[in-house]
Coordinates of C-alpha atoms and ligand atoms in Angstrom, one line a residue:
X988 CA 13.1 -6.2 14.4
X989 CA 13.6 -2.6 14.6
X990 CA 10.7 -0.6 13.2
X991 CA 11.0 2.2 10.7
X992 CA 9.4 5.6 11.5
X993 CA 6.8 4.9 8.7
X994 CA 6.0 1.5 10.2
X995 CA 5.4 3.1 13.6
X996 CA 3.3 5.8 11.9
X997 CA 1.2 3.2 9.9
X998 CA 0.2 1.4 13.1
X999 CA -1.8 4.6 13.9
X1000 CA -3.6 4.6 10.6
X1001 CA -7.3 3.9 11.0
X1002 CA -8.6 2.3 7.8
X1003 CA -11.7 3.9 6.3
X1004 CA -14.8 1.6 6.2
X1005 CA -17.8 1.8 4.0
X1006 CA -20.5 3.6 6.1
X1007 CA -22.7 0.5 6.1
X1008 CA -20.1 -1.4 8.1
X1009 CA -19.1 1.3 10.4
X1010 CA -22.1 1.2 12.7
X1011 CA -21.1 -2.3 14.1
X1012 CA -22.5 -5.7 13.5
X1013 CA -25.9 -5.1 15.2
X1014 CA -26.7 -2.6 12.5
X1015 CA -25.9 -4.6 9.5
X1016 CA -28.7 -6.4 7.7
X1017 CA -28.2 -8.8 4.8
X1018 CA -30.3 -8.2 1.6
X1019 CA -30.4 -11.3 -0.6
X1020 CA -31.0 -11.1 -4.3
X1021 CA -32.5 -13.7 -6.6
X1022 CA -31.0 -17.1 -7.6
X1023 CA -27.8 -16.8 -9.5
X1024 CA -26.2 -18.7 -12.3
X1025 CA -22.6 -19.3 -13.3
X1026 CA -21.0 -17.4 -16.2
X1027 CA -21.0 -20.6 -18.4
X1028 CA -21.4 -24.4 -18.3
X1029 CA -24.4 -24.0 -15.9
X1030 CA -25.7 -27.5 -15.9
X1031 CA -22.3 -29.1 -15.3
X1032 CA -21.6 -26.6 -12.5
X1033 CA -25.1 -27.1 -11.0
X1034 CA -24.2 -30.8 -10.9
X1035 CA -20.8 -30.3 -9.4
X1036 CA -21.9 -27.8 -6.7
X1037 CA -25.4 -29.1 -5.7
X1038 CA -25.2 -27.3 -2.3
X1039 CA -23.6 -24.0 -3.4
X1040 CA -24.8 -23.4 -6.8
X1041 CA -27.4 -20.7 -7.4
X1042 CA -27.1 -18.9 -4.0
X1043 CA -28.2 -15.2 -4.1
X1044 CA -25.9 -12.3 -4.0
X1045 CA -25.7 -10.8 -0.6
X1046 CA -25.6 -7.1 0.1
X1047 CA -25.1 -5.5 3.4
X1048 CA -27.6 -2.7 4.2
X1049 CA -28.3 -0.6 7.3
X1050 CA -30.9 -2.6 9.5
X1051 CA -31.3 -4.8 12.5
X1052 CA -28.4 -7.3 12.3
X1053 CA -29.6 -10.8 12.0
X1054 CA -26.1 -12.0 12.7
X1055 CA -25.1 -14.8 15.0
X1056 CA -23.7 -13.2 18.2
X1057 CA -22.3 -16.2 20.0
X1058 CA -18.5 -16.6 20.2
X1059 CA -17.1 -17.9 17.0
X1060 CA -13.9 -19.7 16.1
X1061 CA -12.7 -18.6 12.6
X1062 CA -9.6 -19.7 10.7
X1063 CA -7.8 -17.6 8.1
X1064 CA -5.4 -18.7 5.4
X1065 CA -3.2 -16.7 3.1
X1066 CA -2.8 -18.4 -0.2
X1067 CA -0.5 -17.9 -3.2
X1068 CA 1.8 -14.9 -4.0
X1069 CA 2.1 -12.0 -1.5
X1070 CA -0.1 -8.9 -2.2
X1071 CA -0.1 -5.7 -0.1
X1072 CA -2.9 -5.5 2.3
X1073 CA -3.1 -9.2 3.3
X1074 CA -2.4 -8.3 6.9
X1075 CA -5.3 -5.7 6.8
X1076 CA -7.8 -8.3 5.7
X1077 CA -6.8 -10.3 8.8
X1078 CA -7.1 -7.1 11.0
X1079 CA -10.6 -6.4 9.6
X1080 CA -11.7 -10.0 10.1
X1081 CA -10.3 -9.9 13.7
X1082 CA -11.9 -6.6 14.6
X1083 CA -15.3 -7.7 13.3
X1084 CA -15.0 -11.0 15.2
X1085 CA -14.1 -9.3 18.5
X1086 CA -16.8 -6.7 18.0
X1087 CA -19.3 -9.5 17.4
X1088 CA -18.2 -11.3 20.6
X1089 CA -15.1 -10.6 22.7
X1090 CA -14.8 -14.4 23.3
X1091 CA -14.4 -15.2 19.6
X1092 CA -11.1 -16.7 18.4
X1093 CA -9.1 -16.1 15.2
X1094 CA -6.8 -18.9 14.2
X1095 CA -4.1 -18.3 11.5
X1096 CA -3.4 -21.4 9.4
X1097 CA 0.3 -21.4 8.7
X1098 CA 2.0 -21.6 5.3
X1099 CA -1.1 -21.5 3.1
X1100 CA -3.8 -24.1 2.5
X1101 CA -1.5 -26.8 3.6
X1102 CA -1.8 -25.4 7.2
X1103 CA -5.5 -26.4 7.2
X1104 CA -4.9 -29.7 5.7
X1105 CA -2.1 -30.5 8.3
X1106 CA -3.8 -28.5 11.1
X1107 CA -0.8 -26.1 11.7
X1108 CA -2.5 -23.1 13.3
X1109 CA -1.6 -20.3 15.7
X1110 CA -4.1 -18.2 17.6
X1111 CA -4.0 -14.5 16.5
X1112 CA -4.5 -12.3 19.5
X1113 CA -4.7 -8.5 19.7
X1114 CA -1.1 -8.0 20.3
X1115 CA -0.1 -10.1 17.2
X1116 CA -2.6 -8.3 15.0
X1117 CA -1.4 -4.9 16.2
X1118 CA 2.1 -5.7 15.2
X1119 CA 1.0 -6.1 11.5
X1120 CA -1.7 -3.5 11.0
X1121 CA -1.3 -1.5 7.7
X1122 CA 2.0 -3.3 7.0
X1123 CA 2.9 -5.2 3.9
X1124 CA 3.9 -8.9 3.5
X1125 CA 2.3 -12.1 4.6
X1126 CA 4.7 -12.9 7.3
X1127 CA 2.1 -12.9 10.0
X1128 CA 1.2 -16.5 9.1
X1129 CA 2.9 -17.1 5.9
X1130 CA 1.4 -18.3 2.6
X1131 CA 1.7 -21.3 0.3
X1132 CA 0.4 -22.6 -3.0
X1133 CA -0.8 -26.0 -2.0
X1134 CA -3.9 -27.0 -3.8
X1135 CA -6.5 -28.9 -1.9
X1136 CA -7.5 -31.5 -4.4
X1137 CA -7.2 -35.1 -3.3
X1138 CA -10.0 -36.8 -1.3
X1139 CA -7.5 -37.3 1.5
X1140 CA -6.7 -33.5 1.6
X1141 CA -10.4 -32.6 1.7
X1142 CA -11.0 -35.2 4.4
X1143 CA -8.0 -33.9 6.5
X1144 CA -9.4 -30.3 6.1
X1145 CA -12.7 -31.4 7.4
X1146 CA -11.0 -33.1 10.3
X1147 CA -9.1 -29.9 11.2
X1148 CA -12.3 -27.9 10.9
X1149 CA -14.2 -30.4 13.3
X1150 CA -11.3 -30.7 15.7
X1151 CA -10.8 -26.9 16.0
X1152 CA -14.5 -26.2 16.1
X1153 CA -14.2 -23.9 13.3
X1154 CA -17.4 -21.8 12.4
X1155 CA -15.7 -20.5 9.3
X1156 CA -12.5 -20.4 7.4
X1157 CA -11.5 -17.4 5.3
X1158 CA -9.4 -18.1 2.3
X1159 CA -7.4 -15.1 1.0
X1160 CA -6.3 -15.9 -2.5
X1161 CA -6.4 -15.5 -6.2
X1162 CA -8.6 -17.3 -8.8
X1163 CA -7.1 -20.7 -8.1
X1164 CA -7.3 -20.3 -4.3
X1165 CA -10.9 -19.0 -4.5
X1166 CA -11.8 -22.0 -6.8
X1167 CA -10.4 -24.1 -4.0
X1168 CA -12.5 -22.3 -1.5
X1169 CA -15.7 -23.0 -3.6
X1170 CA -14.8 -26.7 -3.6
X1171 CA -14.1 -26.8 0.0
X1172 CA -17.4 -25.0 0.8
X1173 CA -19.2 -27.7 -1.3
X1174 CA -17.5 -30.4 0.4
X1175 CA -18.1 -29.1 3.9
X1176 CA -21.8 -28.8 3.2
X1177 CA -22.0 -32.3 1.8
X1178 CA -20.2 -33.8 4.7
X1179 CA -22.2 -31.8 7.3
X1180 CA -19.1 -30.0 8.5
X1181 CA -20.6 -26.9 10.1
X1182 CA -18.0 -24.5 8.8
X1183 CA -18.5 -21.6 6.4
X1184 CA -15.9 -21.0 3.7
X1185 CA -15.4 -17.5 2.6
X1186 CA -13.0 -16.2 -0.1
X1187 CA -11.2 -12.9 -0.4
X1188 CA -10.1 -11.6 -3.8
X1189 CA -6.2 -11.2 -3.6
X1190 CA -3.7 -10.9 -6.3
X1191 CA -1.3 -8.1 -7.5
X1192 CA -2.1 -9.5 -11.1
X1193 CA -5.5 -7.8 -11.0
X1194 CA -7.1 -10.7 -13.0
X1195 CA -9.6 -11.7 -10.4
X1196 CA -12.3 -9.4 -11.2
X1197 CA -15.8 -9.2 -12.7
X1198 CA -19.1 -7.5 -12.3
X1199 CA -19.0 -7.9 -8.5
X1200 CA -15.3 -7.8 -7.9
X1201 CA -14.0 -4.5 -9.2
X1202 CA -10.3 -5.1 -8.3
X1203 CA -8.4 -7.7 -6.5
X1204 CA -6.4 -6.2 -3.5
X1205 CA -2.7 -5.5 -4.0
X1206 CA -3.0 -4.4 -7.5
X1207 CA -3.2 -0.8 -6.4
X1208 CA -0.1 -0.7 -4.3
X1209 CA 2.0 -3.1 -6.5
X1210 CA 1.3 -1.0 -9.7
X1211 CA 2.0 2.2 -7.8
X1212 CA 5.3 0.8 -6.6
X1213 CA 6.3 -0.3 -10.1
X1214 CA 5.1 3.0 -11.7
X1215 CA 7.3 4.9 -9.2
X1216 CA 10.3 2.9 -10.4
X1217 CA 9.4 3.2 -14.1
X1218 CA 9.0 6.9 -13.8
X1219 CA 12.3 7.1 -12.1
X1220 CA 13.9 5.1 -14.9
X1221 CA 12.1 7.2 -17.5
X1222 CA 13.6 10.3 -16.0
X1223 CA 17.0 8.7 -15.9
X1224 CA 16.7 7.6 -19.5
X1225 CA 15.6 11.1 -20.5
X1226 CA 18.6 12.6 -18.6
X1227 CA 21.3 10.3 -19.8
X1228 CA 19.8 9.8 -23.3
X1229 CA 21.8 6.7 -24.0
X1230 CA 19.9 3.6 -22.8
X1231 CA 16.8 1.7 -23.8
X1232 CA 15.3 0.1 -20.7
X1233 CA 13.4 -3.1 -21.2
X1234 CA 11.3 -3.6 -18.1
X1235 CA 9.4 -6.9 -17.5
X1236 CA 6.5 -6.6 -15.1
X1237 CA 5.0 -9.2 -13.0
X1238 CA 1.5 -10.6 -13.7
X1239 CA 1.5 -14.3 -14.6
X1240 CA -1.0 -14.2 -17.2
X1241 CA -3.0 -11.1 -17.8
X1242 CA -1.3 -7.8 -18.8
X1243 CA -3.3 -5.6 -16.3
X1244 CA -0.2 -4.6 -14.4
X1245 CA 1.8 -3.7 -17.6
X1246 CA -1.2 -1.8 -18.9
X1247 CA -1.8 0.1 -15.6
X1248 CA 1.8 1.1 -15.5
X1249 CA 1.8 2.2 -19.2
X1250 CA -1.3 4.4 -18.3
X1251 CA 0.6 5.9 -15.4
X1252 CA 4.0 6.3 -17.0
X1253 CA 3.5 6.6 -20.8
X1254 CA 6.5 4.6 -21.9
X1255 CA 7.5 4.4 -25.5
X1256 CA 6.3 0.8 -26.0
X1257 CA 4.1 -1.3 -23.8
X1258 CA 3.3 -4.8 -24.9
X1259 CA -0.1 -6.2 -24.0
X1260 CA -0.1 -10.0 -24.2
X1261 CA -3.8 -10.2 -25.0
X1262 CA -3.4 -8.1 -28.0
X1263 CA -0.4 -10.2 -29.2
X1264 CA -2.5 -13.2 -29.0
X1265 CA -5.6 -11.7 -30.6
X1266 CA -3.5 -10.6 -33.5
X1267 CA -1.7 -13.9 -33.6
X1268 CA 1.7 -12.1 -33.6
X1269 CA 4.9 -14.1 -33.8
X1270 CA 8.0 -13.2 -31.7
X1271 CA 9.4 -11.6 -34.8
X1272 CA 6.3 -9.3 -35.1
X1273 CA 6.5 -8.4 -31.5
X1274 CA 10.1 -7.5 -32.0
X1275 CA 9.1 -5.4 -34.9
X1276 CA 6.8 -3.2 -32.7
X1277 CA 9.7 -2.3 -30.6
X1278 CA 12.2 -1.9 -33.5
X1279 CA 9.9 0.5 -35.1
X1280 CA 9.9 2.8 -32.0
X1281 CA 13.7 2.5 -31.6
X1282 CA 14.3 3.4 -35.2
X1283 CA 11.9 6.3 -35.3
X1284 CA 13.3 7.8 -32.1
X1285 CA 16.9 7.2 -33.3
X1286 CA 16.1 9.2 -36.5
X1287 CA 15.0 12.1 -34.2
X1288 CA 18.3 11.8 -32.2
X1289 CA 16.7 10.0 -29.3
X1290 CA 18.6 6.7 -28.7
X1291 CA 16.8 6.1 -25.5
X1292 CA 13.5 4.8 -24.4
X1293 CA 11.5 2.6 -22.1
X1294 CA 9.7 -0.7 -23.1
X1295 CA 7.2 -2.4 -20.7
X1296 CA 6.8 -6.2 -21.1
X1297 CA 4.2 -8.3 -19.4
X1298 CA 5.6 -11.2 -17.6
X1299 CA 3.3 -13.7 -19.3
X1300 CA 4.0 -12.5 -22.8
X1301 CA 5.4 -15.6 -24.3
X1302 CA 2.5 -17.8 -23.3
X1303 CA 0.4 -15.5 -25.5
X1304 CA 2.5 -15.7 -28.6
X1305 CA 0.8 -18.5 -30.6
X1306 CA 3.9 -20.5 -31.6
X1307 CA 5.2 -20.3 -28.0
X1308 CA 1.8 -21.3 -26.6
X1309 CA 2.0 -24.5 -28.8
X1310 CA 5.6 -25.1 -27.6
X1311 CA 4.7 -24.7 -23.9
X1312 CA 1.7 -27.0 -24.2
X1313 CA 3.9 -29.6 -25.9
X1314 CA 6.6 -29.2 -23.1
X1315 CA 3.8 -29.5 -20.5
X1316 CA 2.6 -32.7 -22.1
X1317 CA 6.0 -34.1 -22.6
X1318 CA 7.1 -33.3 -19.0
X1319 CA 4.0 -35.1 -17.7
X1320 CA 4.3 -38.0 -19.9
X1321 CA 8.0 -38.6 -19.9
X1322 CA 8.5 -37.1 -16.4
X1323 CA 10.6 -39.9 -15.0
X1324 CA 12.9 -40.0 -17.9
X1325 CA 13.1 -36.2 -17.9
X1326 CA 13.9 -36.0 -14.2
X1327 CA 16.5 -38.8 -14.7
X1328 CA 18.7 -36.4 -16.7
X1329 CA 21.7 -35.5 -14.6
X1330 CA 21.9 -31.7 -15.4
X1331 CA 20.3 -28.9 -17.3
X1332 CA 22.3 -29.7 -20.4
X1333 CA 20.9 -33.3 -20.3
X1334 CA 17.4 -32.1 -19.7
X1335 CA 17.5 -29.5 -22.5
X1336 CA 18.9 -32.1 -24.9
X1337 CA 16.2 -34.7 -23.8
X1338 CA 13.4 -32.1 -24.5
X1339 CA 14.9 -31.0 -27.8
X1340 CA 15.0 -34.7 -29.0
X1341 CA 11.4 -35.3 -27.7
X1342 CA 9.8 -32.4 -29.6
X1343 CA 8.9 -32.4 -33.3
X1344 CA 7.8 -30.0 -36.1
X1345 CA 7.5 -26.3 -35.5
X1346 CA 7.8 -26.6 -31.7
X1347 CA 11.2 -28.3 -32.0
X1348 CA 12.3 -25.7 -34.5
X1349 CA 11.2 -22.8 -32.1
X1350 CA 12.9 -24.5 -29.1
X1351 CA 16.0 -25.1 -31.0
X1352 CA 16.2 -21.3 -32.1
X1353 CA 16.1 -20.0 -28.5
X1354 CA 19.0 -18.8 -26.4
X1355 CA 20.3 -21.4 -24.0
X1356 CA 19.1 -19.6 -20.9
X1357 CA 15.5 -19.4 -22.2
X1358 CA 15.6 -23.1 -23.2
X1359 CA 16.5 -24.0 -19.7
X1360 CA 14.0 -21.5 -18.1
X1361 CA 11.1 -23.1 -20.2
X1362 CA 11.6 -26.5 -18.6
X1363 CA 11.9 -25.4 -15.0
X1364 CA 9.3 -26.9 -12.5
X1365 CA 5.7 -26.0 -13.0
X1366 CA 3.9 -24.6 -10.0
X1367 CA 1.3 -26.8 -8.1
X1368 CA -1.5 -25.4 -10.3
X1369 CA 0.5 -26.6 -13.4
X1370 CA 1.5 -23.0 -14.5
X1371 CA 4.8 -22.2 -16.1
X1372 CA 6.8 -20.0 -13.7
X1373 CA 6.9 -17.1 -16.0
X1374 CA 8.6 -14.8 -13.4
X1375 CA 11.6 -16.9 -14.0
X1376 CA 11.8 -16.6 -17.8
X1377 CA 14.0 -13.7 -19.0
X1378 CA 11.6 -12.4 -21.7
X1379 CA 13.1 -9.0 -21.5
X1380 CA 16.5 -10.3 -22.3
X1381 CA 15.1 -12.4 -25.1
X1382 CA 13.5 -9.3 -26.6
X1383 CA 16.7 -7.3 -26.3
X1384 CA 18.6 -10.0 -28.2
X1385 CA 15.9 -10.1 -30.9
X1386 CA 15.8 -6.3 -31.2
X1387 CA 19.6 -6.1 -31.4
X1388 CA 19.7 -8.7 -34.1
X1389 CA 17.0 -6.8 -36.2
X1390 CA 18.6 -3.5 -35.8
X1391 CA 21.9 -5.0 -37.1
X1392 CA 20.0 -6.1 -40.2
X1393 CA 18.4 -2.8 -40.7
X1394 CA 21.7 -1.0 -40.2
X1395 CA 23.3 -3.3 -43.0
X1396 CA 20.4 -2.3 -45.2
X1397 CA 20.9 1.4 -44.4
X1398 CA 17.6 1.8 -42.7
X1399 CA 18.9 2.5 -39.2
X1400 CA 21.8 4.7 -38.1
X1401 CA 21.3 5.0 -34.3
X1402 CA 23.0 3.5 -31.3
X1403 CA 21.3 0.9 -29.3
X1404 CA 22.4 0.1 -25.8
X1405 CA 19.8 -1.8 -23.6
X1406 CA 19.4 -2.6 -20.0
X1407 CA 17.0 -5.3 -18.6
X1408 CA 14.9 -5.0 -15.5
X1409 CA 12.3 -7.1 -13.9
X1410 CA 9.9 -5.6 -11.4
X1411 CA 7.8 -8.1 -9.4
X1412 CA 8.8 -9.0 -6.0
X1413 CA 9.6 -5.4 -5.3
X1414 CA 5.9 -4.5 -5.2
X1415 CA 4.3 -7.5 -3.6
X1416 CA 5.1 -6.6 0.1
X1417 CA 5.1 -2.8 0.0
X1418 CA 3.2 -0.9 2.8
X1419 CA -0.3 -1.1 1.3
X1420 CA -1.4 2.2 -0.1
X1421 CA -4.3 4.0 1.7
X1422 CA -6.6 2.4 -1.0
X1423 CA -5.4 -1.2 -0.3
X1424 CA -5.2 -0.6 3.4
X1425 CA -8.9 0.5 3.5
X1426 CA -10.1 -1.9 0.8
X1427 CA -8.5 -4.8 2.6
X1428 CA -9.8 -3.9 6.0
X1429 CA -13.3 -3.7 4.5
X1430 CA -12.9 -7.0 2.8
X1431 CA -11.8 -8.7 6.0
X1432 CA -14.6 -7.1 7.9
X1433 CA -17.1 -8.1 5.4
X1434 CA -15.8 -11.6 5.3
X1435 CA -16.6 -11.8 9.0
X1436 CA -20.2 -10.5 8.4
X1437 CA -20.8 -13.2 5.8
X1438 CA -19.5 -15.8 8.2
X1439 CA -21.5 -14.4 11.1
X1440 CA -24.5 -14.7 9.0
X1441 CA -23.7 -18.4 8.2
X1442 CA -23.1 -17.8 4.6
X1443 CA -20.7 -20.2 2.8
X1444 CA -19.2 -20.4 -0.6
X1445 CA -19.2 -16.7 -1.0
X1446 CA -16.3 -14.3 -1.8
X1447 CA -16.2 -11.0 0.1
X1448 CA -17.1 -8.2 -2.2
X1449 CA -16.6 -4.4 -1.9
X1450 CA -17.9 -2.3 -4.8
X1451 CA -18.2 1.3 -6.0
X1452 CA -14.4 1.5 -5.3
X1453 CA -13.8 4.7 -7.3
X1454 CA -16.0 6.6 -4.8
X1455 CA -14.8 7.6 -1.3
X1456 CA -14.7 4.6 1.0
X1457 CA -17.7 5.7 3.0
X1458 CA -19.8 5.1 -0.2
X1459 CA -18.4 1.6 -0.9
X1460 CA -21.0 -1.1 -1.2
X1461 CA -20.3 -4.3 0.8
X1462 CA -21.5 -7.8 0.6
X1463 CA -20.7 -11.2 -0.8
X1464 CA -21.0 -13.0 -4.1
X1465 CA -21.5 -16.7 -4.6
X1466 CA -18.2 -18.3 -5.8
X1467 CA -20.1 -20.5 -8.4
X1468 CA -21.3 -17.4 -10.1
X1469 CA -17.8 -16.6 -11.3
X1470 CA -17.0 -20.1 -12.5
X1471 CA -16.8 -22.0 -15.8
X1472 CA -15.3 -25.3 -16.9
X1473 CA -11.7 -25.2 -18.3
X1474 CA -9.5 -27.9 -19.6
X1475 CA -6.7 -28.5 -17.0
X1476 CA -4.4 -31.6 -17.1
X1477 CA -6.4 -33.3 -19.8
X1478 CA -9.8 -32.9 -18.1
X1479 CA -12.6 -30.4 -17.6
X1480 CA -12.3 -28.6 -14.3
X1481 CA -14.6 -26.1 -12.6
X1482 CA -12.5 -22.8 -12.2
X1483 CA -13.1 -19.2 -11.5
X1484 CA -12.6 -17.4 -14.9
X1485 CA -9.5 -15.4 -15.0
X1486 CA -10.1 -11.8 -16.2
X1487 CA -7.7 -10.9 -19.0
X1488 CA -7.3 -7.4 -20.4
X1489 CA -10.2 -6.7 -22.7
X1490 CA -9.3 -5.1 -25.9
X1491 CA -12.6 -3.3 -26.1
X1492 CA -12.3 -2.2 -22.4
X1493 CA -11.7 1.4 -21.5
X1494 CA -8.1 1.0 -20.1
X1495 CA -6.8 -0.7 -23.3
X1496 CA -8.6 1.8 -25.5
X1497 CA -7.2 4.8 -23.6
X1498 CA -3.7 3.2 -24.1
X1499 CA -4.3 2.3 -27.8
X1500 CA -5.4 5.8 -28.6
X1501 CA -2.2 7.4 -27.2
X1502 CA 0.5 4.9 -27.9
X1503 CA 1.5 5.9 -31.5
X1504 CA 2.6 9.3 -30.2
X1505 CA 4.4 7.8 -27.1
X1506 CA 6.3 5.5 -29.4
X1507 CA 8.0 8.4 -31.2
X1508 CA 7.9 11.4 -28.8
X1509 CA 9.0 11.5 -25.2
X1510 CA 5.8 11.7 -23.3
X1511 CA 7.1 10.2 -20.0
X1512 CA 4.9 10.7 -16.9
X1513 CA 6.5 10.5 -13.3
X1514 CA 4.0 9.2 -10.7
X1515 CA 6.5 9.4 -7.8
X1516 CA 6.4 7.4 -4.7
X1517 CA 3.2 6.2 -3.0
X1518 CA 2.0 9.0 -0.6
X1519 CA 0.5 7.8 2.7
X1520 CA -0.2 11.3 4.2
X1521 CA -1.4 14.3 2.5
X1522 CA -4.4 15.4 0.3
X1523 CA -6.8 12.7 -0.6
X1524 CA -6.5 13.4 -4.3
X1525 CA -2.8 12.3 -4.0
X1526 CA -3.1 9.6 -1.3
X1527 CA -6.4 7.9 -1.9
X1528 CA -6.5 8.0 -5.7
X1529 CA -7.3 4.4 -7.1
X1530 CA -5.6 3.0 -10.2
X1531 CA -6.2 4.5 -13.7
X1532 CA -7.6 1.0 -14.6
X1533 CA -10.3 1.3 -11.9
X1534 CA -11.2 4.8 -12.8
X1535 CA -11.5 4.0 -16.5
X1536 CA -13.5 0.9 -15.8
X1537 CA -15.7 2.5 -13.1
X1538 CA -15.7 6.3 -13.8
X1539 CA -16.5 8.4 -10.7
X1540 CA -20.1 9.6 -10.7
X1541 CA -20.2 13.4 -10.8
Ligands
FBP2828 P1 -1.0 -15.0 -7.1 O1 -1.8 -15.2 -8.3 O2 -1.0 -16.2 -6.2 O3 -1.5 -13.8 -6.4 O4 0.5 -14.7 -7.5 C1 0.8 -13.8 -8.4 C2 2.3 -13.7 -8.7 O5 2.9 -12.7 -8.0 C3 2.5 -13.6 -10.2 O6 2.5 -12.3 -10.7 C4 3.8 -14.3 -10.4 O7 3.9 -14.8 -11.7 C5 3.8 -15.4 -9.4 O8 3.0 -14.9 -8.4 C6 5.1 -15.6 -8.8 O9 5.1 -16.7 -8.0 P2 6.1 -17.1 -6.8 O10 5.9 -16.1 -5.7 O11 5.8 -18.5 -6.5 O12 7.5 -16.9 -7.4

């Protein structure tokens, strides 16, 4: 494949490391805190994770490294959706390993967790790693969404670890994948498989965060990519003055991406699913929020604007939530009959006939495309594939209908011409921003230090991220600390708690304080393209979300 000039240039980029990690393995000591607890359901989790529960938080500090120095064999897995920086996690892990002992080996399990189960691995050597440094994508080894859950899958994973002589396996993934990592760590300890399991927080969605994980990697680059596109569209809208752009933004569940893009671009309307849920808003009420802005701007002669819509919105609208839950149950219970239908029309008819009450009425009222999209296959974790539901088009249709009513009543005299966009896949494989390139490299390097110290059931953690990289704090956090029990497929399962947008958090409050003005005036802000070279305040600036949640110390 021919390389672009930027790709060539990015090979030369040397990621910045926290100073504690830059002196080499021999100078990194591990400071351990006290026993830890999970965020909830402590007794149940203690019982489910007898070997891993309660381990201390680990912090890397300068000192005499107590790390294992023999040659190690480490496996790495990319799990779930692509996120910019994944290759740098692997590069950081590789460099740490080789620095620890030149004879160490890094194996890449191909195609996600399934690669471990089925023992499909490739050795990652220096030449391979060099080819992918500071580049986007997960194509070095591929990714997958296989969930390791059956006893057979666990046993096969253990067999792979034994056969390959793995000292550690590093799972780069989101909340579901890191939950899997915790289960695997527990299983390996119980079965005396001498292999550490270390997680790395990945997801553009930004919903794997807590006190110790300030951000998941990929969020920075993905939101900057979307914000560039939104800013460009805003400028086009303000120039042409004739279109309303409805932009759906990826983020399966949480609205962090939409909120971050709103803070960067100041659109006229940005919906936040968590707020819609908290207020118990119906689809009609959500529509009204948009209509109010369209009508107010039209009255000022501005028949243009920009609306941001989080991908997961409909799952947060209470009546849709009920409908989706009923659809999930129905598709699980009557799966054979459902799948026996010969085409989409048959499946939609079957579903419509199986539903009752308000869920049936809502389903019946939806446009044909949305009906079909709601019953597409779930992902292996049971999630509705919200990226494939055209919420932006549904909202355009709803707004058009409502504006027609208002016009008939004499309350609206503008013109409304809407265009639909969906930004998701465009941002997942961008060249990682300097922030993500540095952060990911540090996460990978830390993952190695955790493994070299024989720690298992930990997630690599880099904190103090709003400070310059040299001041970042590195270490590891026990995965069980982030867990609680949640109802999945009819039973209580231990899972890492997803971080949704907090309505009393600083990012939402900053947005809420400004949005009434943005809804009526044109306050667009144009972030421009990600800059890889130039002044640090332009090139290394983290997200608005991170800066609001973790203000820089003066
Ligand atoms: P992860 O949570 O695995 O990082 O994936 C996030 C995501 O990009 C969501 O934003 C999106 O809904 C989903 O993946 C799309 O999945 P797919 O790549 O399978 O279409």
